[in-house]
PDB file of C-alpha atoms in Angstrom:
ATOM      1  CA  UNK A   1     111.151  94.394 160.198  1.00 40.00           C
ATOM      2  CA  UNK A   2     108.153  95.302 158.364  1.00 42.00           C
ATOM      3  CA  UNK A   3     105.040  92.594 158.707  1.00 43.00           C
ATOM      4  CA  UNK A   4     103.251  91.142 156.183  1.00 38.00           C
ATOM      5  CA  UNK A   5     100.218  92.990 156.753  1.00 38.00           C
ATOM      6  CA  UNK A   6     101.723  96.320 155.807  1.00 38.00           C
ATOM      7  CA  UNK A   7     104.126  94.581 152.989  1.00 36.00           C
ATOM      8  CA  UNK A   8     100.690  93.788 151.556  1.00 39.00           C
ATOM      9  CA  UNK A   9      99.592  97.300 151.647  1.00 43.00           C
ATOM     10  CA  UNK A  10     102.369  98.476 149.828  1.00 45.00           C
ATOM     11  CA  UNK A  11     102.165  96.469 147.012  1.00 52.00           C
ATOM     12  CA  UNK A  12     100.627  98.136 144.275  1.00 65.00           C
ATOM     13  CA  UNK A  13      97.446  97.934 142.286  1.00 73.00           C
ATOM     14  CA  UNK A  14      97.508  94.681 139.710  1.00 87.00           C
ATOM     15  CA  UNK A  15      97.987  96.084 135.989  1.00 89.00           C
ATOM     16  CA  UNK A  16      95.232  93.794 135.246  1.00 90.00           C
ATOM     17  CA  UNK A  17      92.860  95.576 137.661  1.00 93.00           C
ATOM     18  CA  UNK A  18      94.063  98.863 136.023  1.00 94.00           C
ATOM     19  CA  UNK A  19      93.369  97.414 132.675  1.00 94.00           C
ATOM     20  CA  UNK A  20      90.237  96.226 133.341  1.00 94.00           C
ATOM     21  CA  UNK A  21      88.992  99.672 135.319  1.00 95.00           C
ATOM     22  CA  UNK A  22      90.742 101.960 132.467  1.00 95.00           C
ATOM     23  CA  UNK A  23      88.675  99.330 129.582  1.00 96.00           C
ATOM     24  CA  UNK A  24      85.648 100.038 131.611  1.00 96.00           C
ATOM     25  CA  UNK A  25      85.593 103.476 132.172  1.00 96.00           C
ATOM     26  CA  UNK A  26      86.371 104.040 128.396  1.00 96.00           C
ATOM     27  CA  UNK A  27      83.484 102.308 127.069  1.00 95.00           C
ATOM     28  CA  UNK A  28      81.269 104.889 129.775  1.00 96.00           C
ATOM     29  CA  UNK A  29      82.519 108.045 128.120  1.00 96.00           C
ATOM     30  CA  UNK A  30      82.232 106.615 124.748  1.00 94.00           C
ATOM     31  CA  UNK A  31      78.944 105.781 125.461  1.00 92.00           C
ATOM     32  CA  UNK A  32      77.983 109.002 126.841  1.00 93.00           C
ATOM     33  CA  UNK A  33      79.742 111.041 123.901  1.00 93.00           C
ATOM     34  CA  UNK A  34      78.166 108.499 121.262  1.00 89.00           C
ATOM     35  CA  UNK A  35      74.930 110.314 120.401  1.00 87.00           C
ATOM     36  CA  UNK A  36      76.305 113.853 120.528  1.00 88.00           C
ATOM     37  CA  UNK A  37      78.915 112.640 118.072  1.00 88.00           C
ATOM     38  CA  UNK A  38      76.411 111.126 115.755  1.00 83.00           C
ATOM     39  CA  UNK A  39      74.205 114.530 116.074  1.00 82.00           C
ATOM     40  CA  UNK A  40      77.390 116.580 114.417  1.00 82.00           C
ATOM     41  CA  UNK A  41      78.115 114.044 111.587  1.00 81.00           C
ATOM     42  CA  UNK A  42      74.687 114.761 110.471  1.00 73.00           C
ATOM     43  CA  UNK A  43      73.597 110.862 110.891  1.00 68.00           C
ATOM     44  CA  UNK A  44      71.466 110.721 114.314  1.00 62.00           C
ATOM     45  CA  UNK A  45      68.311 110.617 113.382  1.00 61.00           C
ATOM     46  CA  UNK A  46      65.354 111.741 115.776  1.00 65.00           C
ATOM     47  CA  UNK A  47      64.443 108.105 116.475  1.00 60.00           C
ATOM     48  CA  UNK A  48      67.789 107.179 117.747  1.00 64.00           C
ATOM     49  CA  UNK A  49      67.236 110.204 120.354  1.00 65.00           C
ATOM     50  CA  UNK A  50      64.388 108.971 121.328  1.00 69.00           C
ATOM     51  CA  UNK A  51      65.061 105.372 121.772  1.00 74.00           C
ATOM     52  CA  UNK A  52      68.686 106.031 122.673  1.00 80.00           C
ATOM     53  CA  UNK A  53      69.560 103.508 126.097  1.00 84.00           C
ATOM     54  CA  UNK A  54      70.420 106.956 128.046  1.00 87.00           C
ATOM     55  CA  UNK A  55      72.208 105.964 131.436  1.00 89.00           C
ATOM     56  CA  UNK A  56      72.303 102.308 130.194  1.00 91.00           C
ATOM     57  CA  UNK A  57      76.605 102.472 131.146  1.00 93.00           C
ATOM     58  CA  UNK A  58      78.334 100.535 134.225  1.00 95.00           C
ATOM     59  CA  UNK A  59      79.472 103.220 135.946  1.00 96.00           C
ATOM     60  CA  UNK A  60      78.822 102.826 139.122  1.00 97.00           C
ATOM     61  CA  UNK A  61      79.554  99.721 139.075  1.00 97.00           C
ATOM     62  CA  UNK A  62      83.035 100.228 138.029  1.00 97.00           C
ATOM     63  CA  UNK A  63      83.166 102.627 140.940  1.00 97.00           C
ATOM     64  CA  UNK A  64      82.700 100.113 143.203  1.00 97.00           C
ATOM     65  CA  UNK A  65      84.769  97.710 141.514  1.00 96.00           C
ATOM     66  CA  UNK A  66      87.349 100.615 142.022  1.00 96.00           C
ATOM     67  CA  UNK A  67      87.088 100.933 145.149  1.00 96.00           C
ATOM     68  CA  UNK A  68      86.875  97.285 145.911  1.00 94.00           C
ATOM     69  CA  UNK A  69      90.447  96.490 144.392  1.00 93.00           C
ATOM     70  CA  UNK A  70      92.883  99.096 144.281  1.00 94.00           C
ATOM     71  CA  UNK A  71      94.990  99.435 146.536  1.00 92.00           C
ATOM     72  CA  UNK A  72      94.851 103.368 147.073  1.00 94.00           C
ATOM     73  CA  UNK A  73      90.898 104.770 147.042  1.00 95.00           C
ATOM     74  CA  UNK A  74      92.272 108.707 146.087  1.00 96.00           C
ATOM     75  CA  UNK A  75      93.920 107.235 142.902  1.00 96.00           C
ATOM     76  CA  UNK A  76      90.678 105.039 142.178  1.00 96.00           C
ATOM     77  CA  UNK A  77      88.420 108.285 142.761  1.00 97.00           C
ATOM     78  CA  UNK A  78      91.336 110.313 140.656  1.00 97.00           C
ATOM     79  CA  UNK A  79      90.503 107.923 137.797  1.00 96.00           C
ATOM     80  CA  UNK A  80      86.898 107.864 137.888  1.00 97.00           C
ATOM     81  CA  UNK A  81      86.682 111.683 138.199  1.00 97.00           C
ATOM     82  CA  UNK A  82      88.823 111.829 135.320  1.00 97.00           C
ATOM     83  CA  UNK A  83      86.847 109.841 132.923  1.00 97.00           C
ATOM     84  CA  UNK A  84      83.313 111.686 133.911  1.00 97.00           C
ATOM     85  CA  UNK A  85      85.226 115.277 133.335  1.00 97.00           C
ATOM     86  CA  UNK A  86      86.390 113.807 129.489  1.00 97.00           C
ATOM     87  CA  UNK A  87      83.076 112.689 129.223  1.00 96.00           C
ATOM     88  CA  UNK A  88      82.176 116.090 130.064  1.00 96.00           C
ATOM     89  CA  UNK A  89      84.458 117.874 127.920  1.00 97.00           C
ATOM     90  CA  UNK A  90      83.860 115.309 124.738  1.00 95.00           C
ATOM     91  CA  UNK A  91      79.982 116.101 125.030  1.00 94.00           C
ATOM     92  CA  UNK A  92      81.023 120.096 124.854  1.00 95.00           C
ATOM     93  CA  UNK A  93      83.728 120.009 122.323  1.00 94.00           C
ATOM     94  CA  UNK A  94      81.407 117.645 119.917  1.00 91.00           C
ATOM     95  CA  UNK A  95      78.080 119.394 120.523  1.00 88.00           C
ATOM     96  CA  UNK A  96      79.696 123.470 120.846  1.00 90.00           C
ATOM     97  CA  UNK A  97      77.132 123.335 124.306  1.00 91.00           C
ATOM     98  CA  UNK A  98      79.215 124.502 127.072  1.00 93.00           C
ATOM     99  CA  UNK A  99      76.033 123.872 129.342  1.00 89.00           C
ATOM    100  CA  UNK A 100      74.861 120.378 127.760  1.00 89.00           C
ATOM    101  CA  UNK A 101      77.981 119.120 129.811  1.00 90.00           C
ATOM    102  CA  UNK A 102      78.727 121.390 132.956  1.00 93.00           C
ATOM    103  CA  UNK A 103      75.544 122.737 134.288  1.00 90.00           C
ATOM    104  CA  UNK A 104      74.513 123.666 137.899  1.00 89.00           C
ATOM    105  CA  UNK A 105      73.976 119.984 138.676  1.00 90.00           C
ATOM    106  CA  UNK A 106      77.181 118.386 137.443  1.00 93.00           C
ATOM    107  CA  UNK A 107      78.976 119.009 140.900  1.00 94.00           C
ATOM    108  CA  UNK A 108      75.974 116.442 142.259  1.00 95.00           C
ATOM    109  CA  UNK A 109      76.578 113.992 139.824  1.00 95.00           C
ATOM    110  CA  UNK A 110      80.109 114.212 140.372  1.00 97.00           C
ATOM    111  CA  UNK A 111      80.180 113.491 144.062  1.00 96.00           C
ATOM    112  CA  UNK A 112      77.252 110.373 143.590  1.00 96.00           C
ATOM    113  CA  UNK A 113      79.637 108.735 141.022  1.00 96.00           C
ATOM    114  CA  UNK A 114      82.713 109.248 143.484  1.00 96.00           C
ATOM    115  CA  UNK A 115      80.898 108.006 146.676  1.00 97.00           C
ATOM    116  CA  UNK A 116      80.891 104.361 144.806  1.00 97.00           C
ATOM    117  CA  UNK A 117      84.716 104.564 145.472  1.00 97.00           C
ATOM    118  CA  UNK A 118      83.545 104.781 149.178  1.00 96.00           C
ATOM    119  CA  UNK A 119      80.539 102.228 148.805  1.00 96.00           C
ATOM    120  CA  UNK A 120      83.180  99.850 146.712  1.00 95.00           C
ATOM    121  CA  UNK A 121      85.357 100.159 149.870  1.00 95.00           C
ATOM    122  CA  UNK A 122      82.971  98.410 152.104  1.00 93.00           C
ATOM    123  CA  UNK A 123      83.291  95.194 149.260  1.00 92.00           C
ATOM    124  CA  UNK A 124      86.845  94.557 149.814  1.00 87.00           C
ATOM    125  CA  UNK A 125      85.845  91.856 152.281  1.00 78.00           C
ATOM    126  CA  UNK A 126      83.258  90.330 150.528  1.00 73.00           C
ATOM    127  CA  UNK A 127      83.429  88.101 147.316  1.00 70.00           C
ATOM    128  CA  UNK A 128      79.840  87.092 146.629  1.00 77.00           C
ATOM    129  CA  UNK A 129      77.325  88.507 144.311  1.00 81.00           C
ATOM    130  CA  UNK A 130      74.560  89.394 146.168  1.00 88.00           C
ATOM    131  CA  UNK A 131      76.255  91.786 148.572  1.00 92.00           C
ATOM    132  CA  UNK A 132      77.979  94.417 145.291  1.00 93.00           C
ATOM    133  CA  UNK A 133      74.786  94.031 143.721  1.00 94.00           C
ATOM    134  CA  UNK A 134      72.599  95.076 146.268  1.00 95.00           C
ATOM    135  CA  UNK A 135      75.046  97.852 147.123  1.00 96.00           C
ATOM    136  CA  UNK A 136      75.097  98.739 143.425  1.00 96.00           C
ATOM    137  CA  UNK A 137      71.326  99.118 143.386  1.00 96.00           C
ATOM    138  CA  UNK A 138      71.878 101.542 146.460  1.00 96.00           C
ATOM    139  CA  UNK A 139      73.907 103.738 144.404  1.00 97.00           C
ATOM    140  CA  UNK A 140      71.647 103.965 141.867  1.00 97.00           C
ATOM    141  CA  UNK A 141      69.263 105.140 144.405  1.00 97.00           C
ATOM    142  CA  UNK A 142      71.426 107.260 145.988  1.00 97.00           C
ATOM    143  CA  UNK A 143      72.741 108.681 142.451  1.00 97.00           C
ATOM    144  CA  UNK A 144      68.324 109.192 141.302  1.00 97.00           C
ATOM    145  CA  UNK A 145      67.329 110.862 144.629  1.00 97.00           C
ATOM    146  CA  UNK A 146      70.107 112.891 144.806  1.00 97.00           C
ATOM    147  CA  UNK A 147      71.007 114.559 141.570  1.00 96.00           C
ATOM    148  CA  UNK A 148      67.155 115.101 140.102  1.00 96.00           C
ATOM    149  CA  UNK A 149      66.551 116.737 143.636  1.00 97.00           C
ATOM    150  CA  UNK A 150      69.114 118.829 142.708  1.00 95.00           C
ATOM    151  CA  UNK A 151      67.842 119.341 139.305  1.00 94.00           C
ATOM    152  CA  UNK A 152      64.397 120.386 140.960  1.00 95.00           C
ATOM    153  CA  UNK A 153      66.215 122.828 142.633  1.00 95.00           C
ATOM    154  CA  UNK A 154      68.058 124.646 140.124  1.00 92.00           C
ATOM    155  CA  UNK A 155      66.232 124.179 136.619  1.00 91.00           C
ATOM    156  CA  UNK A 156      63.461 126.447 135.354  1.00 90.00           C
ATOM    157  CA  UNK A 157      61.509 124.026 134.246  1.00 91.00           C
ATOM    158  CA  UNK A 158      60.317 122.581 137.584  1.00 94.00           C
ATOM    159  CA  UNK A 159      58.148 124.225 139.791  1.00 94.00           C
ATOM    160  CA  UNK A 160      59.566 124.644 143.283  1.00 94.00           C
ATOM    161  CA  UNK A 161      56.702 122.949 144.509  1.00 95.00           C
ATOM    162  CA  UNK A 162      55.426 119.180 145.702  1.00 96.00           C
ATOM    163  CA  UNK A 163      53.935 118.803 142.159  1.00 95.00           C
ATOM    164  CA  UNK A 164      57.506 120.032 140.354  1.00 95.00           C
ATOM    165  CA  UNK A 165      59.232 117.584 142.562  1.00 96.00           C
ATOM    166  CA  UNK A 166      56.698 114.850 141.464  1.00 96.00           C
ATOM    167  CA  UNK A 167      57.399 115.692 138.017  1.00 96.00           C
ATOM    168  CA  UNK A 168      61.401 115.525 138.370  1.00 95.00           C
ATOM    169  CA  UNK A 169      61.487 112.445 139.657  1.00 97.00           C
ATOM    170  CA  UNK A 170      58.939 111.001 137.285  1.00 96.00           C
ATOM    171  CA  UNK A 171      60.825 112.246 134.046  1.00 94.00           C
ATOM    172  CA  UNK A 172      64.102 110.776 135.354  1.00 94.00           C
ATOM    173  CA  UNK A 173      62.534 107.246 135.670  1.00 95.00           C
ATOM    174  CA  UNK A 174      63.785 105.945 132.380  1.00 92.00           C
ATOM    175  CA  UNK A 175      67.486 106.880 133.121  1.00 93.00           C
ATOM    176  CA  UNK A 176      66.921 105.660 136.264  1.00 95.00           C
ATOM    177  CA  UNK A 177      65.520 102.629 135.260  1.00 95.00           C
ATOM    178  CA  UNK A 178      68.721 102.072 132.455  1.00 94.00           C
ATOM    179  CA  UNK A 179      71.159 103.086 135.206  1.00 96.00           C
ATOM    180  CA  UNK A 180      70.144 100.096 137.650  1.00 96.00           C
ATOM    181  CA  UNK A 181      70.596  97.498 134.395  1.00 96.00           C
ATOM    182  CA  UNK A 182      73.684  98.993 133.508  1.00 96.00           C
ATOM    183  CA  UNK A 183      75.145  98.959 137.441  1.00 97.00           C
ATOM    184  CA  UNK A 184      73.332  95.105 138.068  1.00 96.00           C
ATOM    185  CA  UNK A 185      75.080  94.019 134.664  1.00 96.00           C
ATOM    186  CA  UNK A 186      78.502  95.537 135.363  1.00 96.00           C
ATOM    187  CA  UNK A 187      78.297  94.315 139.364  1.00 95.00           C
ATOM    188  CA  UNK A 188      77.604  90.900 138.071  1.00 94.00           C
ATOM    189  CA  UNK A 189      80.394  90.778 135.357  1.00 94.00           C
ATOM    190  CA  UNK A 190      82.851  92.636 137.505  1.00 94.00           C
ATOM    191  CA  UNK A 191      82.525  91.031 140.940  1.00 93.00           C
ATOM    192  CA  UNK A 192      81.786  87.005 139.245  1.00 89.00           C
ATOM    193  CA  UNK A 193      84.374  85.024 141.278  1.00 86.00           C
ATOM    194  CA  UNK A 194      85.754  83.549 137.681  1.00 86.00           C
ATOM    195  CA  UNK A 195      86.892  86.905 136.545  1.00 85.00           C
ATOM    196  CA  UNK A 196      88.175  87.755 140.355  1.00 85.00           C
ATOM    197  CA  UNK A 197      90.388  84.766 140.171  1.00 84.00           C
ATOM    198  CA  UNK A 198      91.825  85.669 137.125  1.00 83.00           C
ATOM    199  CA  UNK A 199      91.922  89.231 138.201  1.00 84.00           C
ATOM    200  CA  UNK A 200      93.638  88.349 141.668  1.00 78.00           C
ATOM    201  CA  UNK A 201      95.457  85.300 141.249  1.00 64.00           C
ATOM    202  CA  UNK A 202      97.227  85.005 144.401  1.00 60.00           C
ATOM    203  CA  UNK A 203      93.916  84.842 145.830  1.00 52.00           C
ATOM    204  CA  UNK A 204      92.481  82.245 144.113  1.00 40.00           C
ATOM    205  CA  UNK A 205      91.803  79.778 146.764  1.00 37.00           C
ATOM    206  CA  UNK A 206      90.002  82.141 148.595  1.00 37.00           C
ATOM    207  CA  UNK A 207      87.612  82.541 145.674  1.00 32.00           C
ATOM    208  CA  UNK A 208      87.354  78.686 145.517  1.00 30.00           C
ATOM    209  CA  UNK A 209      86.664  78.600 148.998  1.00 33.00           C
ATOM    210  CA  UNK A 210      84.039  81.240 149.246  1.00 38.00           C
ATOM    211  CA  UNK A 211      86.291  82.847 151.998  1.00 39.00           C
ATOM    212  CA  UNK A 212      86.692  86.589 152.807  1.00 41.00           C
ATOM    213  CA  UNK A 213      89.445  88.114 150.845  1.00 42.00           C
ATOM    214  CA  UNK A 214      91.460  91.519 150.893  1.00 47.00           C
ATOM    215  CA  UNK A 215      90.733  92.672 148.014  1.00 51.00           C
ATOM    216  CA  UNK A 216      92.803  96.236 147.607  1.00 47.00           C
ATOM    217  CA  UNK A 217      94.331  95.966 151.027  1.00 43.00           C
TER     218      UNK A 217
END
């Protein structure tokens, strides 16, 4: 006779969670594709380039989110992978740029975004604020050291030296800057223990409580 711990387990992912996640990660990519769309329509001015909130998208904090509450982590990573490749492949079939979407340093961004499933993994035990914050603002970090090292490595531009490094890192600050007020808004909306009660009912108490919940488990 099966216990309730693994009766638990089997029981799969709330539609509301997938609802929530699938609202999420839409908004992202159409964020993302927004200015490249705009550019082919013949209305983006040069301003809106400019001043465009590049990065500004909860991403990784729906990773963690993801990772946090459903039940299986390779169909949370499955889903997040899929809406950075159509993402990908919107910003190519809009802008006719086969390399303003896949480039040498796509594979790096890929595996930052997907290591939030990971990160979101260590949340399922936690229900307060400060802790999916703090861990969002780690993936940011992660996500900025990471993929404009790689960028240093493999783009022209930069020259493979201390002071091409220095000059990587220093150009990225402004999407780095947007992505940790996109990933502290989105941590803040997505883990508050209002929409977490609504989100996992049967947990509610817990939530009232302050206790540790199970989140995907």
């Amino acid at each position: 006779m099966p216990d309730s711990t693994s009766t638990s387990a089997q029981r799969p992912t709330s539609l509301r969670i997938w609802l929530v996640v699938g609202l999420c990660l839409a908004y992202c990519v159409a964020i993302r594709v927004l200015p490249y769309v705009l550019t082919a329509m013949g209305t983006q001015a040069e301003w809106f380039t400019m001043n465009f909130p590049w990065s500004l998208t909860p991403i990784l904090a729906v990773g963690l989110f993801a990772g946090a509450t459903f039940r299986n982590p390779w169909v949370a990573g499955g889903l997040l992978l899929a809406a950075l490749v159509a993402s990908d492949l919107g910003i190519w079939a809009v802008s006719g740029h086969f390399n303003w979407a896949f480039y040498v340093g796509t594979p790096f961004n890929y595996l930052c975004m997907l290591a939030t499933i990971g990160l979101g993994l260590t949340l399922r035990n936690d229900r307060s604020w400060i802790r999916p914050i703090g861990t969002g603002l780690m993936a940011a970090l992660i996500f900025f050291v990471v993929t404009n090292f790689a960028s240093w490595i493999t783009l022209p531009e930069y020259t493979k030296d201390l002071s091409g490094l220095a000059s990587c890192y220093v150009a990225a600050i402004p999407f780095f800057r947007n992505m940790m007020i996109g990933t502290v808004v989105g941590t803040v909306l997505l883990f508050n223990p209002v929409v977490l009660s609504l989100l996992l009912p049967g947990q509610s108490g817990e939530v009232a409580g302050n206790q540790s919940p199970s989140f995907g488990r």
